[in-house]
Amino acid sequence: GAHYTSEKNIQKVIKPLFLDDLSREFEKIKGNRNKLLEFQKKIANLYFLDPACGCGNFLIITYRELRDLEILVLQELNKTGQLVTDISAIIQVDVNQFAGIEYDEFAVRVAEVAMWLIDHQMNIKVSNTFGQYFLRLPLKKAAKIVNGNALRIDWEEVISKEKLNFILGNPPFVGAMIINEQQRNDMAYVFDGEKGIGVLDYVCAWYIKAAQIIQGNRIRVSFVSTNSISQGEQVALLWNILFQKYQLKIHFAHRTFKWSNEAKGNAAVHCVIIGFGSFNITNKILFDYEDIQGESLVVQSNNINPYLVDGSDIIIYNRSFPLSNIPLMRFGSMPRDGGNFILTEPEKEEFLKLEPKAEKWIRPYTGAQEFINGYSRYCLWLLDISPRDLKTLPEVIKKVDKVKNFRLKSKAASTRKFAATPTLFCQIAQPETNYLLVPRVSSERRKYIPIGFMNKNVIGNDQVLLIPNANLYLFGILTSEMHMAWVKYVCGRLKSDYRYSKDIVYNNFPFPENITDKQKQTVETCAQAVLDTRGKYPDSSLADLYDPLTMPPDLLKAHQKLDKAVDLCYRPQPFTSELNRIEYLFELYEKLTAPLLSTSKQKTTKRKNPQ
């Protein structure tokens, strides 16, 4: 709360929340004295709460905007020369319409003083505008800024919901992975027995608190949040509660943009802004960003779902098996060996000087980093080694002993259990056939996640996902713009990087239905062309080939041809934007899952996809 939000980002919250509506209303009633007086009374009776107010930025800017609007009203009334001589008698908007909650005591004091300062500045503006000296002294009214934990305080003790009109602000950005014990306890308190909340960011608790206070009234809310609450596994948990238990409706949303503040250190976070209420409205607005650092494009929407897309309120849950008829995806193998089985290229050479007979037990080893950045690592793979063979390899036995000791010292009972089989990786998932490799984490800068076919001798670790029995058609679909649109919206993020998930992204992806042999063949031909073009650059890593700045033009062209071939498997009309694609995919997902909703168990649908 105490970090300083830029005015530009505050405007993104307050304009669609209430200011745009008030400005439009004012434009309509210009020249109508009675309506102007009513309007002034209305804005002087609007009450605001920022439940994570920091130094008061949101409250200050909102107050200034309301005072500016009141000045415009008074200027309109003054045109007829009908203003009373004493201007102080007719200024109605005041600081006591504003309330805040803030954990940091120093920030609370700053916010209180800042509200009086902005009040003083606005009074000077009134004096200058109307040529009359206007000062509110002594200070009779004040904003109510409460020092405390917003997740433990009853917000109605700060401001009654009968009075309250708008809740707004920028609750703390604390990701699920870095929440401290007190914050975890706060969340448990707010979520009150809900299961699985460990995956949720701290900000989610503010959504629940707001949802509780807005039940059965017309209070509207808008929060700035990290975009993770509209992606990946957080959606299924948070929005299921908000929709089912609290019947929330999203009124407007700014889709992902780069948030920066005006303080030192300027935090660069990928954010969304979500405006909502417990009632529906007709004119919903999406603010879309083609460039997350650029300006927004306004899109009128019929309905805004939790992924901040114009479409039904669908929520994508973890699915154990694929929705479409495609091969199963699995995690790679997990060593949990304390690094003892893993060797770099120089380490391998040194080890083989000591233990030349170990060569047949050493295999290439890859995770996401090795695969994308093109460097080699190796591992000892002792899956079928006999005790007799092992006895002839004293240096290998030393490593096995270290693995055993590492596992025995582990705090995790599951790891200690594997000390009984110290020659093996803890989880073994290596396919017996060649396979398709998908990195679990990949940079969001890339237009396509680099994926590729691997030889069965290359051991894939738990930082990659493996698809045995994959074919060119599957490769083509997964490396297409269509699949990337799905990835962007549905997968979670690690910072802003894509965190590809088997159960959410892959198993739920709506593959094209009823495609012809010719369509499939075109995808395969284009997919092979992508692989062939990559092959022209044997000295370049996938990181270099897929960096937007260094991607070879012929590789980009090969991908664009593949994109077009995949698009045509879905429909003949071209897709005009990423938003257009994801809306289509959500509709298709809804259609494919409809037959499943009647059954309590999750099953795969009738398999239609040709392989």
Coordinates of C-alpha atoms in Angstrom, one line a residue:
G1 CA 0.0 0.0 0.0
A2 CA 2.7 2.5 0.9
H3 CA 4.3 2.5 -2.5
Y4 CA 3.6 5.4 -4.7
T5 CA 1.2 4.8 -7.6
S6 CA 1.5 7.1 -10.6
E7 CA -1.4 9.4 -11.4
K8 CA -1.7 7.8 -14.9
N9 CA -2.4 4.4 -13.3
I10 CA -4.8 5.9 -10.7
Q11 CA -6.8 7.4 -13.6
K12 CA -7.1 4.0 -15.1
V13 CA -8.9 2.9 -11.9
I14 CA -11.1 5.9 -11.2
K15 CA -12.2 6.9 -14.7
P16 CA -14.1 3.8 -15.6
L17 CA -15.1 3.2 -11.9
F18 CA -17.1 6.5 -11.6
L19 CA -15.4 9.6 -13.1
D20 CA -16.3 9.0 -16.8
D21 CA -20.0 8.4 -15.8
L22 CA -20.0 11.6 -13.7
S23 CA -18.4 13.6 -16.6
R24 CA -20.9 12.4 -19.1
E25 CA -23.8 13.2 -16.7
F26 CA -22.4 16.7 -16.2
E27 CA -22.2 17.3 -20.0
K28 CA -25.9 16.4 -20.3
I29 CA -27.2 18.8 -17.7
K30 CA -25.2 21.9 -18.5
G31 CA -27.5 24.9 -18.5
N32 CA -30.1 23.3 -16.3
R33 CA -29.8 25.0 -12.9
N34 CA -31.9 22.6 -10.9
K35 CA -30.2 19.5 -12.3
L36 CA -26.8 21.1 -11.7
L37 CA -27.7 21.8 -8.0
E38 CA -28.9 18.2 -7.7
F39 CA -25.7 16.9 -9.3
Q40 CA -23.5 18.9 -7.0
K41 CA -25.4 17.5 -4.0
K42 CA -24.9 14.0 -5.5
I43 CA -21.1 14.3 -5.8
A44 CA -20.9 15.8 -2.3
N45 CA -22.6 12.6 -1.0
L46 CA -20.3 10.0 -2.7
Y47 CA -18.2 8.1 -0.2
F48 CA -14.9 6.3 -1.0
L49 CA -12.8 3.7 0.7
D50 CA -9.2 2.7 -0.1
P51 CA -8.5 -0.4 2.0
A52 CA -4.8 -0.4 1.3
C53 CA -4.3 3.4 1.0
G54 CA -0.5 3.8 1.6
C55 CA 0.2 7.5 1.6
G56 CA -3.2 8.2 0.2
N57 CA -2.5 8.6 -3.6
F58 CA -5.8 7.2 -4.7
L59 CA -7.8 9.2 -2.2
I60 CA -5.9 12.5 -3.1
I61 CA -6.4 12.2 -6.8
T62 CA -10.0 11.1 -6.4
Y63 CA -10.7 14.1 -4.1
R64 CA -9.0 16.5 -6.5
E65 CA -11.1 15.2 -9.4
L66 CA -14.4 15.6 -7.5
R67 CA -13.4 19.1 -6.4
D68 CA -12.5 20.0 -10.1
L69 CA -15.9 18.6 -11.2
E70 CA -17.7 20.7 -8.5
I71 CA -15.8 23.8 -9.7
L72 CA -17.1 23.1 -13.3
V73 CA -20.6 22.9 -11.9
L74 CA -20.3 26.2 -10.0
Q75 CA -18.8 27.8 -13.2
E76 CA -21.9 26.7 -15.1
L77 CA -24.2 28.1 -12.4
N78 CA -22.1 31.3 -12.4
K79 CA -22.7 31.9 -16.1
T80 CA -26.2 33.1 -15.2
G81 CA -24.7 35.3 -12.4
Q82 CA -26.8 33.4 -9.9
L83 CA -24.0 32.3 -7.5
V84 CA -24.3 33.5 -4.0
T85 CA -21.8 36.2 -3.0
D86 CA -20.2 34.0 -0.3
I87 CA -18.5 31.1 -2.2
S88 CA -17.7 29.3 1.1
A89 CA -21.5 28.7 1.6
I90 CA -21.8 26.7 -1.5
I91 CA -18.7 24.4 -1.6
Q92 CA -20.0 21.0 -0.6
V93 CA -17.4 18.4 -1.6
D94 CA -15.2 17.7 1.5
V95 CA -12.5 15.4 2.7
N96 CA -14.7 13.5 5.1
Q97 CA -16.2 11.7 2.1
F98 CA -12.9 9.7 2.1
A99 CA -11.7 6.8 4.2
G100 CA -8.7 4.6 4.1
I101 CA -7.0 1.7 5.9
E102 CA -3.3 1.3 6.1
Y103 CA -0.9 -1.0 8.0
D104 CA 2.0 1.4 8.1
E105 CA 1.5 4.1 10.8
F106 CA 3.9 6.6 9.1
A107 CA 2.0 6.2 5.8
V108 CA -1.3 6.9 7.7
R109 CA 0.0 10.2 9.0
V110 CA 1.3 11.2 5.5
A111 CA -2.1 10.3 4.0
E112 CA -3.9 12.5 6.6
V113 CA -1.7 15.5 6.0
A114 CA -1.8 14.9 2.2
M115 CA -5.6 15.1 2.2
W116 CA -5.5 18.4 4.0
L117 CA -2.9 19.7 1.6
I118 CA -4.9 18.8 -1.5
D119 CA -7.9 20.4 0.2
H120 CA -5.9 23.6 0.7
Q121 CA -4.7 23.5 -2.9
M122 CA -8.3 23.1 -4.2
N123 CA -9.5 25.9 -1.9
I124 CA -6.8 28.2 -3.5
K125 CA -8.1 27.1 -6.9
V126 CA -11.6 28.0 -5.9
S127 CA -10.3 31.4 -4.7
N128 CA -8.6 32.0 -8.1
T129 CA -11.5 30.8 -10.2
F130 CA -14.2 32.9 -8.5
G131 CA -12.1 35.9 -7.3
Q132 CA -13.0 35.3 -3.7
Y133 CA -10.7 34.3 -0.9
F134 CA -11.8 30.8 0.3
L135 CA -10.1 29.0 3.2
R136 CA -11.4 26.2 5.4
L137 CA -9.9 27.1 8.8
P138 CA -10.1 25.8 11.4
L139 CA -10.0 22.3 9.9
K140 CA -13.4 20.9 11.0
K141 CA -13.5 17.8 8.8
A142 CA -10.9 15.1 8.0
A143 CA -10.5 12.0 5.9
K144 CA -10.8 8.9 8.1
I145 CA -7.6 7.0 7.7
V146 CA -7.4 4.0 10.0
N147 CA -4.1 2.4 11.1
G148 CA -4.5 -1.3 11.0
N149 CA -4.6 -4.6 9.1
A150 CA -7.2 -4.3 6.4
L151 CA -7.7 -8.1 6.4
R152 CA -8.5 -8.2 10.1
I153 CA -10.5 -5.0 10.5
D154 CA -14.3 -4.9 9.8
W155 CA -14.5 -2.4 7.0
E156 CA -17.9 -1.3 8.1
E157 CA -16.3 0.0 11.3
V158 CA -14.4 2.4 9.1
I159 CA -17.3 3.4 6.9
S160 CA -20.8 2.0 6.9
K161 CA -21.9 0.2 3.7
E162 CA -25.1 2.3 3.6
K163 CA -23.0 5.4 3.0
L164 CA -20.2 3.8 0.9
N165 CA -20.3 4.1 -2.9
F166 CA -16.8 3.1 -4.2
I167 CA -13.9 0.9 -3.0
L168 CA -10.7 1.4 -4.9
G169 CA -6.9 1.0 -4.5
N170 CA -3.8 -1.0 -5.1
P171 CA -3.5 -3.8 -2.5
P172 CA 0.1 -5.1 -1.8
F173 CA 1.8 -7.1 -4.6
V174 CA 2.9 -10.3 -2.7
G175 CA 3.0 -13.5 -4.7
A176 CA 1.9 -16.8 -3.3
M177 CA 5.5 -18.0 -3.2
I178 CA 6.8 -15.2 -1.0
I179 CA 3.9 -14.7 1.5
N180 CA 5.2 -14.6 5.1
E181 CA 3.5 -16.4 8.0
Q182 CA 1.5 -13.4 9.2
Q183 CA 0.1 -12.8 5.7
R184 CA -0.7 -16.5 5.3
N185 CA -2.6 -16.3 8.6
D186 CA -4.4 -13.2 7.3
M187 CA -5.5 -15.1 4.2
A188 CA -6.7 -18.1 6.2
Y189 CA -8.7 -15.7 8.3
V190 CA -10.4 -14.1 5.3
F191 CA -10.9 -17.2 3.3
D192 CA -12.4 -18.9 6.4
G193 CA -11.9 -22.6 5.7
E194 CA -11.6 -22.5 1.9
K195 CA -9.2 -25.2 0.6
G196 CA -6.2 -24.8 -1.5
I197 CA -5.6 -21.1 -0.9
G198 CA -1.8 -21.6 -0.7
V199 CA -1.6 -20.9 -4.5
L200 CA -3.2 -17.5 -4.2
D201 CA -1.5 -14.1 -4.2
Y202 CA -2.0 -11.9 -1.1
V203 CA -4.2 -9.4 -3.1
C204 CA -6.9 -12.1 -3.4
A205 CA -7.9 -11.6 0.2
W206 CA -8.9 -8.0 -0.6
Y207 CA -11.2 -9.3 -3.3
I208 CA -12.9 -11.5 -0.8
K209 CA -13.2 -8.7 1.8
A210 CA -14.7 -6.4 -0.9
A211 CA -17.1 -9.1 -2.1
Q212 CA -18.4 -9.5 1.4
I213 CA -19.2 -5.8 2.0
I214 CA -20.8 -5.3 -1.4
Q215 CA -23.5 -8.0 -1.1
G216 CA -27.0 -6.7 -1.8
N217 CA -26.0 -3.1 -2.6
R218 CA -24.7 -0.9 -5.4
I219 CA -21.2 -0.4 -4.2
R220 CA -18.6 -0.7 -7.0
V221 CA -15.0 -1.8 -6.6
S222 CA -11.8 -1.5 -8.6
F223 CA -8.4 -2.8 -7.7
V224 CA -5.0 -2.8 -9.3
S225 CA -3.6 -6.4 -9.1
T226 CA -0.8 -8.5 -10.4
N227 CA -2.0 -10.2 -13.6
S228 CA -1.5 -13.7 -12.0
I229 CA -5.0 -13.5 -10.5
S230 CA -6.5 -13.7 -14.0
Q231 CA -4.2 -16.6 -15.1
G232 CA -3.4 -20.2 -14.3
E233 CA -4.6 -22.1 -11.2
Q234 CA -5.4 -18.9 -9.3
V235 CA -8.5 -18.3 -11.5
A236 CA -10.1 -21.6 -10.7
L237 CA -9.8 -21.0 -6.9
L238 CA -10.5 -17.2 -6.5
W239 CA -13.1 -16.6 -9.2
N240 CA -15.0 -19.8 -8.4
I241 CA -15.6 -18.3 -4.9
L242 CA -16.3 -14.8 -6.2
F243 CA -18.8 -16.0 -8.8
Q244 CA -20.5 -18.9 -6.9
K245 CA -20.5 -17.6 -3.3
Y246 CA -20.7 -13.8 -4.0
Q247 CA -22.3 -13.6 -7.5
L248 CA -19.8 -11.0 -8.6
K249 CA -19.9 -9.5 -12.1
I250 CA -16.9 -7.8 -13.7
H251 CA -17.9 -4.4 -15.0
F252 CA -14.6 -3.3 -16.6
A253 CA -11.0 -4.4 -16.8
H254 CA -7.6 -3.3 -18.0
R255 CA -5.9 -6.3 -19.5
T256 CA -2.2 -6.9 -18.7
F257 CA -0.1 -3.7 -18.8
K258 CA 3.3 -2.8 -17.4
W259 CA 2.7 -1.0 -14.1
S260 CA 5.3 1.4 -12.9
N261 CA 5.2 3.7 -9.9
E262 CA 6.8 7.1 -9.3
A263 CA 9.0 6.2 -6.4
K264 CA 12.6 5.2 -6.4
G265 CA 13.3 1.7 -7.7
N266 CA 10.2 2.0 -9.9
A267 CA 8.7 -1.5 -9.6
A268 CA 7.9 -3.0 -13.0
V269 CA 5.1 -5.4 -12.5
H270 CA 2.6 -6.9 -15.0
C271 CA -0.7 -5.7 -13.8
V272 CA -4.4 -5.8 -14.5
I273 CA -7.2 -3.5 -13.1
I274 CA -10.5 -5.2 -12.4
G275 CA -13.7 -3.3 -11.7
F276 CA -16.7 -5.2 -10.3
G277 CA -19.9 -5.2 -8.3
S278 CA -22.5 -7.7 -7.0
F279 CA -24.9 -6.5 -9.8
N280 CA -24.8 -6.6 -13.6
I281 CA -24.4 -3.7 -15.9
T282 CA -25.0 -3.5 -19.7
N283 CA -22.0 -1.5 -21.0
K284 CA -19.0 -3.4 -20.0
I285 CA -15.6 -2.2 -21.1
L286 CA -12.3 -4.0 -21.8
F287 CA -9.1 -2.0 -22.1
D288 CA -6.8 -4.0 -24.3
Y289 CA -3.0 -3.5 -24.7
E290 CA -1.3 -4.6 -27.9
D291 CA 1.9 -3.4 -26.4
I292 CA 1.9 -3.8 -22.6
Q293 CA 3.9 -0.6 -22.2
G294 CA 1.7 1.3 -24.6
E295 CA -1.8 2.9 -24.6
S296 CA -5.0 0.9 -24.4
L297 CA -7.6 0.2 -27.0
V298 CA -11.2 0.3 -25.7
V299 CA -13.3 -2.7 -26.5
Q300 CA -17.1 -2.8 -25.7
S301 CA -18.0 -6.2 -24.2
N302 CA -21.1 -8.2 -23.5
N303 CA -19.5 -10.1 -20.6
I304 CA -16.0 -10.1 -19.1
N305 CA -14.8 -13.4 -17.8
P306 CA -12.0 -14.0 -15.2
Y307 CA -9.4 -14.3 -17.9
L308 CA -10.4 -10.7 -18.9
V309 CA -11.8 -11.8 -22.2
D310 CA -15.2 -11.1 -23.7
G311 CA -17.0 -14.4 -23.2
S312 CA -18.9 -16.6 -20.8
D313 CA -17.9 -16.8 -17.2
I314 CA -16.0 -20.0 -17.7
I315 CA -13.3 -21.2 -15.3
I316 CA -10.6 -23.7 -16.5
Y317 CA -9.8 -26.3 -13.8
N318 CA -7.0 -28.8 -13.6
R319 CA -7.8 -31.7 -15.9
S320 CA -6.1 -35.1 -15.4
F321 CA -6.6 -36.2 -19.0
P322 CA -6.7 -34.3 -22.3
L323 CA -10.0 -32.9 -23.5
S324 CA -9.0 -33.8 -27.1
N325 CA -7.7 -37.1 -28.5
I326 CA -4.0 -36.4 -28.1
P327 CA -1.0 -38.3 -26.5
L328 CA -0.6 -37.8 -22.7
M329 CA 1.9 -35.3 -21.4
R330 CA 4.1 -36.1 -18.4
F331 CA 6.7 -34.4 -16.2
G332 CA 10.3 -35.3 -16.8
S333 CA 12.4 -37.3 -14.3
M334 CA 13.3 -35.8 -10.9
P335 CA 16.7 -36.7 -9.5
R336 CA 16.6 -35.2 -6.0
D337 CA 20.3 -36.2 -5.8
G338 CA 21.9 -33.1 -4.3
G339 CA 23.5 -32.6 -7.7
N340 CA 25.6 -35.8 -7.4
F341 CA 24.4 -37.5 -10.5
I342 CA 24.6 -34.4 -12.7
L343 CA 27.8 -33.6 -14.7
T344 CA 28.8 -30.6 -16.9
E345 CA 30.9 -31.3 -20.0
P346 CA 34.2 -30.7 -18.3
E347 CA 33.1 -32.7 -15.2
K348 CA 32.1 -35.6 -17.4
E349 CA 35.6 -35.6 -19.1
E350 CA 37.3 -35.5 -15.6
F351 CA 35.0 -38.3 -14.3
L352 CA 35.7 -40.6 -17.2
K353 CA 39.4 -40.2 -16.7
L354 CA 38.9 -41.6 -13.2
E355 CA 36.2 -44.1 -14.2
P356 CA 36.4 -44.9 -18.0
K357 CA 34.1 -47.9 -17.7
A358 CA 31.2 -45.6 -16.5
E359 CA 30.8 -44.2 -20.0
K360 CA 27.9 -46.6 -20.9
W361 CA 26.0 -45.3 -17.8
I362 CA 26.3 -41.6 -18.7
R363 CA 23.4 -40.1 -20.7
P364 CA 22.8 -36.6 -22.1
Y365 CA 20.6 -34.7 -19.6
T366 CA 18.3 -31.7 -20.3
G367 CA 16.0 -29.3 -18.5
A368 CA 14.4 -26.1 -19.8
Q369 CA 17.6 -24.1 -19.5
E370 CA 19.9 -26.6 -21.3
F371 CA 17.3 -27.1 -24.0
I372 CA 16.6 -23.5 -24.7
N373 CA 20.2 -22.1 -24.2
G374 CA 21.9 -25.0 -26.0
Y375 CA 24.4 -26.2 -23.5
S376 CA 25.2 -29.8 -22.6
R377 CA 24.9 -31.5 -19.3
Y378 CA 25.0 -35.2 -18.5
C379 CA 23.7 -37.6 -15.8
L380 CA 24.5 -41.0 -14.4
W381 CA 21.6 -43.1 -15.4
L382 CA 21.9 -46.4 -13.5
L383 CA 18.4 -47.7 -14.1
D384 CA 19.4 -51.2 -15.2
I385 CA 22.8 -51.6 -13.6
S386 CA 23.5 -54.9 -11.9
P387 CA 25.1 -55.0 -8.5
R388 CA 28.0 -56.8 -10.1
D389 CA 28.6 -54.0 -12.6
L390 CA 28.2 -51.4 -10.0
K391 CA 30.9 -53.0 -7.8
T392 CA 33.4 -52.6 -10.6
L393 CA 32.8 -48.8 -10.6
P394 CA 34.2 -47.4 -7.3
E395 CA 33.8 -43.7 -8.4
V396 CA 30.2 -44.3 -9.3
I397 CA 29.7 -46.0 -5.9
K398 CA 31.0 -42.8 -4.2
K399 CA 28.4 -40.7 -6.0
V400 CA 25.6 -43.2 -5.1
D401 CA 26.7 -43.0 -1.5
K402 CA 26.5 -39.2 -1.5
V403 CA 23.0 -39.4 -3.0
K404 CA 21.9 -41.8 -0.3
N405 CA 23.3 -39.5 2.5
F406 CA 21.7 -36.4 0.8
R407 CA 18.3 -38.1 0.8
L408 CA 18.6 -39.4 4.4
K409 CA 19.3 -35.8 5.6
S410 CA 16.2 -34.4 3.9
K411 CA 13.4 -32.9 5.9
A412 CA 10.9 -34.4 3.5
A413 CA 9.8 -37.9 4.4
S414 CA 9.1 -38.7 0.7
T415 CA 12.8 -37.9 -0.1
R416 CA 14.1 -40.0 2.8
K417 CA 12.1 -42.9 1.5
F418 CA 14.1 -42.8 -1.7
A419 CA 17.4 -43.2 0.2
A420 CA 16.6 -47.0 -0.1
T421 CA 17.2 -46.8 -3.9
P422 CA 20.1 -44.5 -4.2
T423 CA 21.1 -45.6 -7.7
L424 CA 17.8 -44.2 -9.1
F425 CA 16.2 -40.8 -9.7
C426 CA 13.3 -40.3 -7.3
Q427 CA 10.8 -40.0 -10.1
I428 CA 11.5 -41.8 -13.3
A429 CA 9.4 -40.7 -16.3
Q430 CA 11.8 -41.2 -19.2
P431 CA 10.0 -42.5 -22.3
E432 CA 11.2 -45.6 -24.2
T433 CA 10.5 -43.8 -27.5
N434 CA 11.6 -40.4 -28.9
Y435 CA 9.5 -37.6 -27.4
L436 CA 8.4 -34.0 -27.8
L437 CA 9.9 -31.7 -25.1
V438 CA 8.1 -28.6 -23.8
P439 CA 10.0 -26.3 -21.3
R440 CA 8.0 -25.7 -18.1
V441 CA 9.3 -22.1 -17.9
S442 CA 10.0 -19.9 -20.9
S443 CA 10.4 -16.1 -21.4
E444 CA 7.3 -14.1 -22.3
R445 CA 9.4 -12.1 -24.8
R446 CA 9.3 -14.9 -27.3
K447 CA 6.4 -15.1 -29.7
Y448 CA 6.6 -18.9 -29.6
I449 CA 7.7 -21.2 -26.8
P450 CA 10.6 -23.2 -28.3
I451 CA 9.6 -26.9 -28.2
G452 CA 11.4 -29.8 -30.0
F453 CA 11.7 -33.6 -30.6
M454 CA 14.3 -35.4 -28.5
N455 CA 16.0 -38.7 -28.8
K456 CA 14.9 -41.3 -26.2
N457 CA 18.5 -41.4 -24.9
V458 CA 18.3 -37.8 -23.7
I459 CA 17.1 -37.7 -20.1
G460 CA 14.5 -35.0 -19.6
N461 CA 14.4 -33.6 -16.0
D462 CA 11.5 -32.2 -14.0
Q463 CA 11.9 -28.7 -15.5
V464 CA 10.5 -30.0 -18.8
L465 CA 7.3 -31.8 -19.9
L466 CA 7.5 -34.8 -22.2
I467 CA 5.1 -36.1 -24.8
P468 CA 6.0 -39.7 -25.9
N469 CA 4.5 -40.8 -29.3
A470 CA 4.1 -37.2 -30.5
N471 CA 3.9 -36.5 -34.2
L472 CA 4.5 -33.5 -36.5
Y473 CA 0.8 -32.5 -36.4
L474 CA 1.0 -32.2 -32.6
F475 CA 4.2 -30.3 -32.8
G476 CA 2.6 -28.0 -35.3
I477 CA -0.4 -27.2 -33.2
L478 CA 1.6 -26.7 -30.0
T479 CA 4.1 -24.3 -31.6
S480 CA 1.3 -22.2 -33.3
E481 CA 0.0 -18.7 -32.6
M482 CA -3.3 -20.3 -31.7
H483 CA -1.8 -22.4 -28.9
M484 CA 0.3 -19.5 -27.8
A485 CA -2.8 -17.3 -27.3
W486 CA -4.2 -20.1 -25.1
V487 CA -0.9 -20.3 -23.2
K488 CA -0.8 -16.5 -22.6
Y489 CA -4.3 -16.4 -21.0
V490 CA -4.5 -19.8 -19.3
C491 CA -1.1 -20.6 -17.9
G492 CA 0.4 -19.2 -14.8
R493 CA 3.5 -17.1 -14.7
L494 CA 6.8 -17.2 -12.9
K495 CA 7.5 -13.4 -12.7
S496 CA 6.2 -12.7 -16.2
D497 CA 7.6 -15.8 -17.8
Y498 CA 5.2 -18.5 -19.0
R499 CA 4.9 -21.4 -16.6
Y500 CA 3.4 -24.2 -18.9
S501 CA 1.1 -26.6 -17.1
K502 CA 0.1 -30.1 -18.2
D503 CA -3.2 -30.1 -16.3
I504 CA -4.4 -26.5 -17.1
V505 CA -2.8 -25.6 -20.4
Y506 CA -2.3 -28.9 -22.4
N507 CA -5.1 -31.1 -21.1
N508 CA -7.7 -28.3 -21.5
F509 CA -6.5 -27.0 -24.9
P510 CA -9.3 -27.2 -27.5
F511 CA -7.7 -28.9 -30.5
P512 CA -9.4 -28.3 -33.9
E513 CA -12.3 -30.7 -34.5
N514 CA -13.1 -32.8 -37.6
I515 CA -10.1 -31.7 -39.6
T516 CA -9.5 -33.2 -43.1
D517 CA -6.5 -35.2 -44.1
K518 CA -5.4 -32.4 -46.3
Q519 CA -5.5 -29.9 -43.5
K520 CA -3.6 -32.2 -41.3
Q521 CA -1.0 -32.8 -44.0
T522 CA -0.6 -29.0 -44.5
V523 CA 0.1 -28.6 -40.8
E524 CA 2.7 -31.4 -40.9
T525 CA 4.4 -30.0 -43.9
C526 CA 4.6 -26.5 -42.4
A527 CA 5.8 -28.0 -39.0
Q528 CA 8.6 -29.9 -40.8
A529 CA 9.6 -26.6 -42.6
V530 CA 10.0 -25.0 -39.1
L531 CA 12.2 -27.8 -38.0
D532 CA 14.2 -27.7 -41.2
T533 CA 14.7 -24.0 -41.0
R534 CA 16.0 -24.3 -37.4
G535 CA 18.4 -26.9 -38.7
K536 CA 20.0 -24.3 -41.0
Y537 CA 21.4 -22.7 -37.8
P538 CA 23.3 -25.5 -36.0
D539 CA 25.4 -23.0 -34.1
S540 CA 22.5 -21.0 -32.8
S541 CA 20.6 -21.9 -29.6
L542 CA 16.8 -21.9 -29.5
A543 CA 17.1 -18.8 -27.2
D544 CA 18.8 -17.0 -30.1
L545 CA 16.5 -18.4 -32.8
Y546 CA 13.4 -17.3 -30.8
D547 CA 14.6 -14.0 -29.5
P548 CA 12.4 -11.3 -31.2
L549 CA 15.5 -9.3 -32.0
T550 CA 17.6 -12.1 -33.5
M551 CA 15.0 -14.5 -34.9
P552 CA 16.0 -15.3 -38.5
P553 CA 13.5 -14.0 -41.1
D554 CA 13.1 -17.4 -42.7
L555 CA 12.3 -19.0 -39.4
L556 CA 9.7 -16.3 -38.7
K557 CA 8.2 -16.9 -42.2
A558 CA 8.1 -20.6 -41.6
H559 CA 6.2 -20.1 -38.4
Q560 CA 3.8 -17.6 -40.0
K561 CA 3.0 -20.3 -42.7
L562 CA 2.4 -22.8 -39.9
D563 CA 0.2 -20.3 -38.0
K564 CA -2.0 -19.9 -41.1
A565 CA -2.3 -23.7 -41.6
V566 CA -3.3 -24.2 -38.0
D567 CA -5.8 -21.3 -38.1
L568 CA -7.5 -22.9 -41.1
C569 CA -8.0 -26.1 -39.1
Y570 CA -10.2 -24.0 -36.8
R571 CA -12.1 -21.9 -39.3
P572 CA -11.8 -20.4 -42.8
Q573 CA -12.1 -16.7 -41.7
P574 CA -8.8 -15.2 -40.5
F575 CA -8.4 -14.2 -36.8
T576 CA -7.9 -10.4 -36.6
S577 CA -6.3 -10.2 -33.2
E578 CA -5.0 -12.2 -30.2
L579 CA -8.2 -11.3 -28.4
N580 CA -10.2 -12.6 -31.3
R581 CA -8.3 -15.9 -31.1
I582 CA -8.8 -16.4 -27.4
E583 CA -12.5 -15.5 -27.5
Y584 CA -12.9 -18.2 -30.2
L585 CA -10.9 -20.8 -28.2
F586 CA -13.0 -20.1 -25.0
E587 CA -16.2 -20.7 -27.1
L588 CA -14.8 -23.9 -28.5
Y589 CA -13.6 -25.0 -25.0
E590 CA -17.1 -24.4 -23.7
K591 CA -18.6 -26.4 -26.5
L592 CA -16.2 -29.3 -26.0
T593 CA -16.7 -29.4 -22.2
A594 CA -20.5 -29.0 -22.3
P595 CA -21.1 -32.8 -22.6
L596 CA -18.8 -33.3 -19.6
L597 CA -20.6 -31.0 -17.2
S598 CA -23.5 -33.5 -16.7
T599 CA -21.1 -36.1 -15.3
S600 CA -19.6 -35.7 -11.9
K601 CA -16.3 -37.4 -12.9
Q602 CA -14.0 -35.8 -15.4
K603 CA -13.7 -37.9 -18.5
T604 CA -12.2 -37.3 -21.9
T605 CA -14.6 -36.5 -24.6
K606 CA -15.3 -38.8 -27.5
R607 CA -12.0 -38.8 -29.4
K608 CA -12.4 -37.2 -32.8
N609 CA -9.0 -35.8 -33.7
P610 CA -7.2 -37.7 -36.4
Q611 CA -3.6 -38.6 -35.4

